[in-house]
XYZ file of C-alpha atoms in Angstrom:
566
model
C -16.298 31.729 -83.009
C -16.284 33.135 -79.601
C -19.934 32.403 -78.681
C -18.806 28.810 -78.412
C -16.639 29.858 -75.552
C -19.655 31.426 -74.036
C -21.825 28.996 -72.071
C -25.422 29.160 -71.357
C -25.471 26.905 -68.455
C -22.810 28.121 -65.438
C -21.145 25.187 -63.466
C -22.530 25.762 -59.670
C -20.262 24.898 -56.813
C -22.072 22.744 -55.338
C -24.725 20.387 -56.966
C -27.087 17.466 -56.452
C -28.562 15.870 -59.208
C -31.572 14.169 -57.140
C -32.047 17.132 -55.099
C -31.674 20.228 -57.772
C -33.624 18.391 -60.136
C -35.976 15.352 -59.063
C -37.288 17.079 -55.650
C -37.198 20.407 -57.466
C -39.503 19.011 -59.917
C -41.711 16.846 -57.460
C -42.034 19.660 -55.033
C -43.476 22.219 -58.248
C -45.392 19.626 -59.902
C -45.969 16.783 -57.989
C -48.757 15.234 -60.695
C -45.622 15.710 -63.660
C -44.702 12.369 -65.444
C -41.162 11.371 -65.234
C -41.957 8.186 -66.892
C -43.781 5.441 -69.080
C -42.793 2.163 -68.214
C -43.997 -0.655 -70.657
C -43.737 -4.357 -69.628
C -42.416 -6.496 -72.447
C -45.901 -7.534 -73.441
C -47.073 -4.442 -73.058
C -49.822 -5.797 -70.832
C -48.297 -3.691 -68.052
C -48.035 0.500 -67.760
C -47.154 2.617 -65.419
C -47.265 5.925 -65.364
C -44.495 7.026 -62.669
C -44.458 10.866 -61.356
C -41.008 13.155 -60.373
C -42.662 12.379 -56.781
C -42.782 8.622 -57.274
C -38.719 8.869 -57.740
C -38.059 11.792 -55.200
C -39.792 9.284 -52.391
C -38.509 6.085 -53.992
C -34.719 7.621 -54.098
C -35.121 9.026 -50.936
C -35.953 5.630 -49.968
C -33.243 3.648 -51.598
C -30.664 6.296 -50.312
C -32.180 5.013 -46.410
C -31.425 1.100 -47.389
C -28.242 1.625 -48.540
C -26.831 3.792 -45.777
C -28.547 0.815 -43.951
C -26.369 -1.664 -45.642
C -23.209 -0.080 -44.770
C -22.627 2.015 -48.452
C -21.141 5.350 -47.803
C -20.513 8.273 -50.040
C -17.075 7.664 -52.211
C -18.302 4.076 -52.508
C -19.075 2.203 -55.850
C -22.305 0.673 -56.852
C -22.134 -1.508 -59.809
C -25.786 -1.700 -62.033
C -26.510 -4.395 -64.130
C -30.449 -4.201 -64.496
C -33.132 -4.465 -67.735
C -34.945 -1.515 -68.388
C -36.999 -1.663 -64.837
C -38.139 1.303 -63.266
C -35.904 0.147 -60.017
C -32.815 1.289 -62.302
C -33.588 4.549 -62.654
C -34.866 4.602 -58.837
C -31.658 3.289 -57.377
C -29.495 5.181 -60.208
C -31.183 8.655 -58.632
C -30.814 7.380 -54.851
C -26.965 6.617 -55.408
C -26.780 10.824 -56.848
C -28.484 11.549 -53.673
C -26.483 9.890 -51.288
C -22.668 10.535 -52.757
C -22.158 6.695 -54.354
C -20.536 6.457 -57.448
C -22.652 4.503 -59.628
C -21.409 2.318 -62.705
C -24.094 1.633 -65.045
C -23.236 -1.994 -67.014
C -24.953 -3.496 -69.857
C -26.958 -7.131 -68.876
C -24.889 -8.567 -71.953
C -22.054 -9.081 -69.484
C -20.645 -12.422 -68.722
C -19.476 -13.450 -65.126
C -16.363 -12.087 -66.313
C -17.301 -9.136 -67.552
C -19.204 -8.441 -64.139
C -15.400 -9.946 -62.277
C -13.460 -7.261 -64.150
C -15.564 -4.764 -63.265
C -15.777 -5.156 -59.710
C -12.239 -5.643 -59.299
C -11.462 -2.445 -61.577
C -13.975 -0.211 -59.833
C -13.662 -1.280 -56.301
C -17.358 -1.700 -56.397
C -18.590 -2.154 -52.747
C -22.539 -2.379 -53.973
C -23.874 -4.814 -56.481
C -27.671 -4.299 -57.790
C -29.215 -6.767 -60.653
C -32.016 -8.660 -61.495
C -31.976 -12.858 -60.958
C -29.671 -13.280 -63.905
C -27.008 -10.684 -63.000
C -27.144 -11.319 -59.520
C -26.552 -15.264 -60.379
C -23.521 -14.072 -62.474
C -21.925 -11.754 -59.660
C -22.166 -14.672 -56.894
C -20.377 -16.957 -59.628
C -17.235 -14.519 -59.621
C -17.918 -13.094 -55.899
C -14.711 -14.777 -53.692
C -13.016 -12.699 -56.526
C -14.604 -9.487 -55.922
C -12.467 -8.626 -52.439
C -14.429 -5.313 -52.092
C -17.625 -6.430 -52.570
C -19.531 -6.564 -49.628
C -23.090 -5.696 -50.614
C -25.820 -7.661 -52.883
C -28.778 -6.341 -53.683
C -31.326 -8.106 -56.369
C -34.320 -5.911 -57.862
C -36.928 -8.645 -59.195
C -37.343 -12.602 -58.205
C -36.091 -14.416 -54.491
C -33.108 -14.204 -54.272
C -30.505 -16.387 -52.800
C -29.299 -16.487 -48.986
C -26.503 -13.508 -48.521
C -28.603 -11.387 -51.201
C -30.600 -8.178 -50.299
C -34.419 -7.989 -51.354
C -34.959 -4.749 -52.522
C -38.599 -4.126 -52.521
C -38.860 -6.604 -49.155
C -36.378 -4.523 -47.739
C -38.326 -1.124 -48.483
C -41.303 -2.181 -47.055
C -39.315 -1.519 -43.554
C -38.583 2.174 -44.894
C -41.922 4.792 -44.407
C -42.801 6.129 -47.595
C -42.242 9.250 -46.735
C -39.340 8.835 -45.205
C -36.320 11.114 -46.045
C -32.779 11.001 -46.327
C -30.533 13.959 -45.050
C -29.777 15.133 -48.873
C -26.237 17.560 -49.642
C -25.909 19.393 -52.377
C -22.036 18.292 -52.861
C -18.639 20.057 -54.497
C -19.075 19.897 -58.576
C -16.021 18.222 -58.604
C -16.943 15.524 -56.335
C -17.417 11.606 -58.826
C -20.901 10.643 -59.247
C -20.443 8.275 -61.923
C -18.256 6.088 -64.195
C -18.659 3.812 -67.271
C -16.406 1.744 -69.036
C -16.058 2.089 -72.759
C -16.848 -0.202 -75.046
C -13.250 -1.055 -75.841
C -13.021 -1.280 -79.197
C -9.673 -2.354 -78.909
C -8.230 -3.846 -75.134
C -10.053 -4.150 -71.950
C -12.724 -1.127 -71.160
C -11.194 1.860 -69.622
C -13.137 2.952 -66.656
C -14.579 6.728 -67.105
C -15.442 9.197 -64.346
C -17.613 12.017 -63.927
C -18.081 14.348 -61.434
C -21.412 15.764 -60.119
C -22.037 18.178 -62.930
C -20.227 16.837 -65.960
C -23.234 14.451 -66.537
C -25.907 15.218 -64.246
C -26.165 19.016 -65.153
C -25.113 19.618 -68.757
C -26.626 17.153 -70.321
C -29.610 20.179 -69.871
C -27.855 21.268 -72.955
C -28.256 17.778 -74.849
C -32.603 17.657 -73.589
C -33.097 21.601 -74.194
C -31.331 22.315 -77.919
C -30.591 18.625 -78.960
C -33.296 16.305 -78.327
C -36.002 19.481 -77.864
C -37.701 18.553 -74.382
C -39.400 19.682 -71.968
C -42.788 19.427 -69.787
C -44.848 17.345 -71.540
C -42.331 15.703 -73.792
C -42.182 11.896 -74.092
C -38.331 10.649 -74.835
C -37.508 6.766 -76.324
C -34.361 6.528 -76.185
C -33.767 2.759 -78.125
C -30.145 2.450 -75.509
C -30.039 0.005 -72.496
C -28.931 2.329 -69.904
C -25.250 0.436 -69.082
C -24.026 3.153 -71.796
C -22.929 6.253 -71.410
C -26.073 7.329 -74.441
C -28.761 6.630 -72.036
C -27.324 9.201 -70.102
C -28.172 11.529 -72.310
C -32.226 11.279 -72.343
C -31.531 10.451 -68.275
C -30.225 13.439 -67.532
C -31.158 15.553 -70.710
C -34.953 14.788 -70.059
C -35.461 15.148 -66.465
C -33.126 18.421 -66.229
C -35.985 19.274 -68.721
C -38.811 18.027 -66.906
C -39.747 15.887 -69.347
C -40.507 11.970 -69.243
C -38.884 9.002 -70.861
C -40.352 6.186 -72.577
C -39.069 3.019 -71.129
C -40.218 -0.728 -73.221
C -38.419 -3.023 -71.299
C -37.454 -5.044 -74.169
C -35.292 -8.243 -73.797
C -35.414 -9.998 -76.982
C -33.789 -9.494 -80.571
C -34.313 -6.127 -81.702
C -37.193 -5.629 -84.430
C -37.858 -2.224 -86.107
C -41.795 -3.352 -86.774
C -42.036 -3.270 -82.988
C -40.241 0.012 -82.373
C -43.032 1.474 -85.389
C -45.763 -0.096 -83.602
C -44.972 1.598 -80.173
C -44.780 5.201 -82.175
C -48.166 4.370 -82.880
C -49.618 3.274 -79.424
C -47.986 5.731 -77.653
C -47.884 9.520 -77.318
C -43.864 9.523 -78.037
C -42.660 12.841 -79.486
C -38.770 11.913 -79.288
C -37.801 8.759 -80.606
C -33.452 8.240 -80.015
C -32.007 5.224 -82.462
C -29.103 4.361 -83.094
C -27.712 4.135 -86.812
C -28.177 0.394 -87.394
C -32.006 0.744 -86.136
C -32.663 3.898 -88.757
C -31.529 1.553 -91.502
C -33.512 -1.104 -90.419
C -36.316 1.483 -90.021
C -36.394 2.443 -93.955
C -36.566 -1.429 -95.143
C -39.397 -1.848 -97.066
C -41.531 -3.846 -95.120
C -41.335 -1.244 -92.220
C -42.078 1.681 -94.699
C -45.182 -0.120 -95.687
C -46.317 -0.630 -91.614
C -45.561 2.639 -91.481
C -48.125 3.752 -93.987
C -50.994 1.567 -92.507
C -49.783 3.066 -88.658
C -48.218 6.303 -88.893
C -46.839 7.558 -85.160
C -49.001 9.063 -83.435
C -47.325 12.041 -81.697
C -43.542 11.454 -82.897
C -42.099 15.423 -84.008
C -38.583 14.888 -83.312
C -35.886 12.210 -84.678
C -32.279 11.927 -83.187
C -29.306 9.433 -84.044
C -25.588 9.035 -82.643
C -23.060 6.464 -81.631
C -22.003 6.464 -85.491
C -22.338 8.566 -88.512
C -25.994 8.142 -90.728
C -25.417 7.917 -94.115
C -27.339 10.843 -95.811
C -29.531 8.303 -97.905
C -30.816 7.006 -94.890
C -31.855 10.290 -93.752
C -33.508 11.276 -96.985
C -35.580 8.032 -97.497
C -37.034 8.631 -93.677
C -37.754 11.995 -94.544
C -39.844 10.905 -97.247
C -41.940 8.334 -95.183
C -42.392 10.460 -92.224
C -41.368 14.232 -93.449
C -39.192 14.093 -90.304
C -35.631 15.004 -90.309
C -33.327 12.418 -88.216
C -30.822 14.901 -86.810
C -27.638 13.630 -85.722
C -25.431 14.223 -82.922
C -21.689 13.893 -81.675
C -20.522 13.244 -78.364
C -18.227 10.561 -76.283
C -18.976 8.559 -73.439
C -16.249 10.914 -72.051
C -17.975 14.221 -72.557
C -21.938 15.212 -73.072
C -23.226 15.871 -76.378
C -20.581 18.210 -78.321
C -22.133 19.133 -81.741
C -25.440 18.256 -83.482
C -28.368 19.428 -86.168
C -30.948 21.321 -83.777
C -32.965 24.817 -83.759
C -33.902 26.618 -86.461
C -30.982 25.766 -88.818
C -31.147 24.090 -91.990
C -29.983 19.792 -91.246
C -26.997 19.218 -94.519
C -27.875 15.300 -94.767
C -24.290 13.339 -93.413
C -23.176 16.459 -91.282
C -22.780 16.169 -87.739
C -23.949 19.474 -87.341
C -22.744 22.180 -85.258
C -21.398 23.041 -82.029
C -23.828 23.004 -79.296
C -24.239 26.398 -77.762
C -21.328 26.542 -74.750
C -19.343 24.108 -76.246
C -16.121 25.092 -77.585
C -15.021 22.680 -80.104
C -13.140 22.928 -82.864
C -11.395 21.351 -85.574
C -7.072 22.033 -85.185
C -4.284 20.855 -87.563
C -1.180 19.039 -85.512
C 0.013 22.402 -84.976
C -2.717 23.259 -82.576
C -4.331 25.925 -84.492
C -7.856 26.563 -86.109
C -7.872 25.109 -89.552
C -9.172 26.795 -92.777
C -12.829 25.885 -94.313
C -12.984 22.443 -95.376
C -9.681 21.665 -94.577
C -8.934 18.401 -92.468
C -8.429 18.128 -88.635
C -8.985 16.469 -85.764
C -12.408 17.369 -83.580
C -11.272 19.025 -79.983
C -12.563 20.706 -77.230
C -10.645 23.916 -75.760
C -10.002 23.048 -72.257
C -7.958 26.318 -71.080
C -7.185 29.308 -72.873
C -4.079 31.234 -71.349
C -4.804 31.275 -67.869
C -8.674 30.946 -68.298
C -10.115 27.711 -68.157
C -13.434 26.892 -70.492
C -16.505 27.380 -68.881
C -17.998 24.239 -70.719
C -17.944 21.537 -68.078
C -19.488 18.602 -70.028
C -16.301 16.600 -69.784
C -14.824 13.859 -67.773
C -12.622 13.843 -65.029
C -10.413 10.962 -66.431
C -9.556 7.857 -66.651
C -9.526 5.794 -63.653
C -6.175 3.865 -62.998
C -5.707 0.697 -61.098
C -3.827 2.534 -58.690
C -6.563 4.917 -58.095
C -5.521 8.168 -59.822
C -7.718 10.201 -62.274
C -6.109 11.601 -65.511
C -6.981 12.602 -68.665
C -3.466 13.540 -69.244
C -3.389 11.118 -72.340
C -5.982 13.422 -74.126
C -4.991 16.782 -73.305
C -2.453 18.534 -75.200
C -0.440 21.609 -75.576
C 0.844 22.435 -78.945
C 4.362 23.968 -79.034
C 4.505 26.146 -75.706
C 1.120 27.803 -76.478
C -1.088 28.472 -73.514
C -4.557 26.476 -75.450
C -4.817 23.282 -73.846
C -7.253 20.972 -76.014
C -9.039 17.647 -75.092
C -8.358 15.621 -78.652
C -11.618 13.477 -79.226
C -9.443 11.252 -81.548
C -11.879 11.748 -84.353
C -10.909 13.935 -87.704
C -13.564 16.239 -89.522
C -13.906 19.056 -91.456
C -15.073 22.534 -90.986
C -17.002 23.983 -94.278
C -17.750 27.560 -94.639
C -20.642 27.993 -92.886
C -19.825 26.451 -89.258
C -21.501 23.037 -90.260
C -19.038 19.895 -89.150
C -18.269 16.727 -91.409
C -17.180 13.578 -90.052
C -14.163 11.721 -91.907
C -12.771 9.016 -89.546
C -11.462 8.169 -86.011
C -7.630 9.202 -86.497
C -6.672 5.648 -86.989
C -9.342 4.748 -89.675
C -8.080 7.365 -91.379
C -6.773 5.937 -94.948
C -3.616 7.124 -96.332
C -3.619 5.626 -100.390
C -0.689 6.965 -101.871
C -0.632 10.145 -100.651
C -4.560 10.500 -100.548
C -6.218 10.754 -97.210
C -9.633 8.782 -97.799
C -11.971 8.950 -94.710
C -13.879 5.617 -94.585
C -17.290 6.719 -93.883
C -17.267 8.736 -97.060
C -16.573 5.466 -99.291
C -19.239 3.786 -97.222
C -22.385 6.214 -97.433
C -21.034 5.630 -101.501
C -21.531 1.961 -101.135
C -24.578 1.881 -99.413
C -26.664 4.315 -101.791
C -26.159 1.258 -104.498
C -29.282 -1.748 -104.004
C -27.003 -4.354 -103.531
C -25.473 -3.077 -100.239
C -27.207 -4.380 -97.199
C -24.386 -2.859 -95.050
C -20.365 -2.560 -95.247
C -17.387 -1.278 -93.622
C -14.450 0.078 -95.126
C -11.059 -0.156 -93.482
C -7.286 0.230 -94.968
C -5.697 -2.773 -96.717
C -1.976 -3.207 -96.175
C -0.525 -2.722 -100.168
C 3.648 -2.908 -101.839
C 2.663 -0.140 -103.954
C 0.456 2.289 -102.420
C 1.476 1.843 -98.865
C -2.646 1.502 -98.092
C -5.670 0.649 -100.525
C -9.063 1.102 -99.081
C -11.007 -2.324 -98.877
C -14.683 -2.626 -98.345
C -16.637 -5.656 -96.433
C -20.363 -5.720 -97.717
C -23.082 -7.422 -96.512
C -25.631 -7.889 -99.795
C -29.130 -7.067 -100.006
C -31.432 -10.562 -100.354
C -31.927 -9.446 -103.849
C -27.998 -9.715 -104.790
C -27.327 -12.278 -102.555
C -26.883 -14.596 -105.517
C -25.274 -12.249 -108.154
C -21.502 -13.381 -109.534
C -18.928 -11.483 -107.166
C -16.486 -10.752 -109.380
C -19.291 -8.658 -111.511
C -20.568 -7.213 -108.683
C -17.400 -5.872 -107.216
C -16.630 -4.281 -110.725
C -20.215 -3.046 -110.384
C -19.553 -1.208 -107.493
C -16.188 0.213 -108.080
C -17.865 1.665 -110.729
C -20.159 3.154 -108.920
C -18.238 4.578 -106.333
C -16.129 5.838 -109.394
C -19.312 7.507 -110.579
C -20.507 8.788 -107.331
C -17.399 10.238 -105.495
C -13.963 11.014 -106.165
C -12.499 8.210 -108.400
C -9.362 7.404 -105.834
C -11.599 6.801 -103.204
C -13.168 3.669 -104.978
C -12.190 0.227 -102.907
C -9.684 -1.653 -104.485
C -10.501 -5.114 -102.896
C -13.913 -6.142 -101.646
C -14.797 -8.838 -99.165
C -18.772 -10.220 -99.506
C -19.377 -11.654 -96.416
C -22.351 -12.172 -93.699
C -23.307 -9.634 -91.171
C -22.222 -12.033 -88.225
C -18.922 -11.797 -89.505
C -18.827 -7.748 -88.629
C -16.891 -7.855 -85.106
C -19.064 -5.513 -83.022
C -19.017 -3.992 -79.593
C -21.637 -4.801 -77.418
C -23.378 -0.923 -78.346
C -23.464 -2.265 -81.961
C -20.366 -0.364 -82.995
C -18.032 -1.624 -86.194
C -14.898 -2.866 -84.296
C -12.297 -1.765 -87.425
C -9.108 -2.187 -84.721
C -10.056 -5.901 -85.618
C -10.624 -6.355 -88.963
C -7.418 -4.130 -89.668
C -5.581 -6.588 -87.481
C -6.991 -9.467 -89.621
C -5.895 -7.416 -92.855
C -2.636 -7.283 -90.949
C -2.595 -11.228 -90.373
C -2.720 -11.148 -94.441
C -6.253 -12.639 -94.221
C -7.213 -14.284 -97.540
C -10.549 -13.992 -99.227
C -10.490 -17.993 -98.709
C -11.302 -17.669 -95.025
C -14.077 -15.440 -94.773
C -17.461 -17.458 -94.384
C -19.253 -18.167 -97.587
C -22.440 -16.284 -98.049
């Protein structure tokens, strides 16, 4: 194991993401694409060069020292997938602002707590974001700047592109390469459970090793066309941002603002030279219905050679049925909106369908027992990253600075541990897994999905890639069930397939404890099952299962009366 202590990629003291990588690449190749943008309709393209976003940045960086922004400062994005995103994202690296990418699903509210969490001194959005942010403004003390990216805006807002046309094209901002450790960027999670804790990075723990993510993970480089299917307000998009241009390769960007639909996602595989396509779980599954396997057939991609999914676990069935329509291998990945990709399936190795993979080179994780020590083959732990070792710190610097408090300090103290007076510090990821023989990790639960059925530890994503290899499950989630006897019974909520949707319940829930019976250890089976509709699935705004609140519903001793009728 002590290769993954070993990094490829050493942490440089000083580091500027625009200027190391974005100039670096415009000034060797200034004809290289950094991007495909896509209109909606598609009846727009651009093709956008590493030049087109050194000048552009450079630019931006000009405006906004204009407008008073200074390094240290906050800049708060809430845009669509516009090429101005990624413009003002890179000027904000140049200059020393700390940008917080948001998602444009946030309310007024949303936008309020944000600002007043962050200190955000810069707002940037399109017409509807900007509309929302002057709704909650005279509550937003340290906002002071407004800047809109697309339509007129209102009196008090910036222009952007009016206000450019002032700026020379050439024009350049007095770039420095600043200390690693200096913040660059922070994110809020998707808070699963309470209000979204506000993440930082620093200059590096982003903006450099996600090279590790684009180079072994997501296999770019010059040439290489990236789709990541994640609006850019999460910490995901980061990881084709960074991973691709530290490549020098380009991203695909649709800028899609309607429902999603897997048809279209097939049809741009086809019209476009994409060799990367990004998805999260829930679009995979939507990818293998039948109707888009038979598109498929009639409209096969036309340059797509690598597949990548994370955010969740894929359910191996999933994996094999897309291997058999497009004899491509969806290789998963592991990471945390606090840290850069930390495991996945990549290089030469053979992908075991429903592992997460292994370690990425340089990164030293591992799975401990509560003791703080290594545990045996296939026995169960919790996933974490070795932070010091004695009086050596890792070199692996793909990890956040902390949390961000209201008072203003940084800590991660709540996630780095000590076991027992020994000098290994850990980061715990708060996830449990198991390490088989032969180095490859297996995901069994966050640490409080984790089900504990009369003395039997039952992860719940094992019980649900069960459920969802039988044709009647559309989708389901499996959380613990409060019980006299057994302390905690596993209990499954399924969405059905149309083709079950009218089948008698209490047959079809003996079907499938039979089945999961049949198809996996016997005490994992659920012993209660909810049918309900999908809408009834609480969800984070990233498409995430929020269990936290369907275990507090099992809590509230929710009866199978309440739950909307199918």
């Amino acid at each position: 194991m002590e290769s993954l202590t070993q990094s490829p990629l050493q942490r440089p003291d000083h580091f500027n993401f625009a200027t190391d990588v974005v100039d670096t690449w415009a000034a060797k190749s200034p004809s290289l694409q950094a991007m495909l943008w896509v209109s909606h309709d598609k009846a727009t393209q651009k093709l956008l060069t590493y030049q087109h976003f050194s000048q552009q940045s450079h630019r931006i960086a000009l405006l906004l020292d204009q407008l008073g922004a200074r390094p240290g400062d906050v800049m708060l994005l809430v845009l669509p997938r516009v090429p101005a995103w990624w413009e003002i994202s890179t000027a904000g690296l140049r200059s020393g602002i700390i940008i917080a990418p948001a998602t444009t699903l946030l309310t007024a509210r949303d936008i309020e707590y944000r600002c007043q969490k962050s200190k955000a001194t810069v707002f940037v959005g399109d017409t509807t974001s900007v509309r929302k942010v002057l709704q909650v403004r005279n509550k937003c003390p340290s906002l002071r700047v407004i800047i809109q990216a697309e339509g007129e805006p209102e009196a008090g807002v910036t222009d952007l592109y009016k206000s450019l046309q002032r700026i020379e094209t050439t024009a350049r901002y007095c770039s420095v390469r600043r200390p690693w450790n200096s913040p660059a960027i922070v994110y809020f999670t998707s808070g699963t459970s309470g209000l979204p804790k506000m993440v930082r990075h620093n200059q590096v723990s982003y903006p450099l090793a996600h090279l590790l993510t684009g180079k072994y993970w997501l296999n770019l480089g010059p040439g290489k066309l990236c789709w990541n299917y994640t609006e850019q307000g999460w910490g995901k998009a980061a990881y084709s941002y960074f991973g691709a241009w530290n490549c020098g390769a380009s991203l695909f960007i649709w800028d899609d603002r309607g429902a999603f639909n897997a048809t279209t996602i097939l049809e741009h595989l086809h019209d476009f030279p994409i060799t990367t396509l990004c998805a999260p779980p829930l679009a995979w599954r939507q990818l293998v219905q039948q109707q888009c396997q038979q598109f498929y057939r009639k409209h096969a991609p036309r340059a797509l050679a690598q597949c990548n999914s994370a955010g969740e676990p894929l359910d191996s069935t999933v994996i094999n049925q897309w291997r058999g329509l497009s004899g491509l291998t969806i290789c998963e990945g592991y990471g945390q909106t606090e840290t850069t990709l930390m495991c996945g399936n990549y290089g030469g190795f053979a992908v075991r369908p429903g592992s997460m993979g292994k370690p990425i080179p340089g990164v030293p994780l591992y799975v401990i027992n509560l003791a703080g020590e290594e545990t045996a083959a296939n026995e169960e732990g919790e996933l974490a990253l070795l932070v010091t070792d004695g009086d050596s710190p890792s070199d692996f610097f793909g990890i956040f600075d902390g949390y961000v408090r209201d008072n203003g300090e940084v800590t991660r103290s709540e996630r780095i541990s000590t076991f027992h007076g020994r000098t290994r510090k850990w980061y715990l990821t708060g996830d449990k897994a198991k390490r088989d023989k032969d180095g490859y990790l297996w995901f069994v639960g966050r640490a409080d999905d984790v089900i504990n059925s009369s003395g039997y530890r039952i992860g719940p994503f094992e019980v649900e890639s069960t459920l969802k290899q039988h044709p009647a499950v559309a989708e389901c989630v499996v959380i613990s069930s409060p019980d006299m006897v057994r302390g905690e019974v596993v209990k499954a909520f399924i969405v059905l397939t149309s083709r079950y949707a009218n089948s008698p319940q209490a047959q079809l829930t003996k079907e499938l404890q039979t089945f999961c019976k049949t198809n996996s250890a016997p005490y994992k089976y659920p012993r209660k099952v909810a049918f309900v509709n999908q809408e009834f699935l609480p969800r984070t705004n990233s498409g995430k299962i929020k269990r936290a609140e369907l275990r507090k519903l099992e809590g509230q001793n929710m009866k199978p009366g309440n739950l909307p009728k199918l």
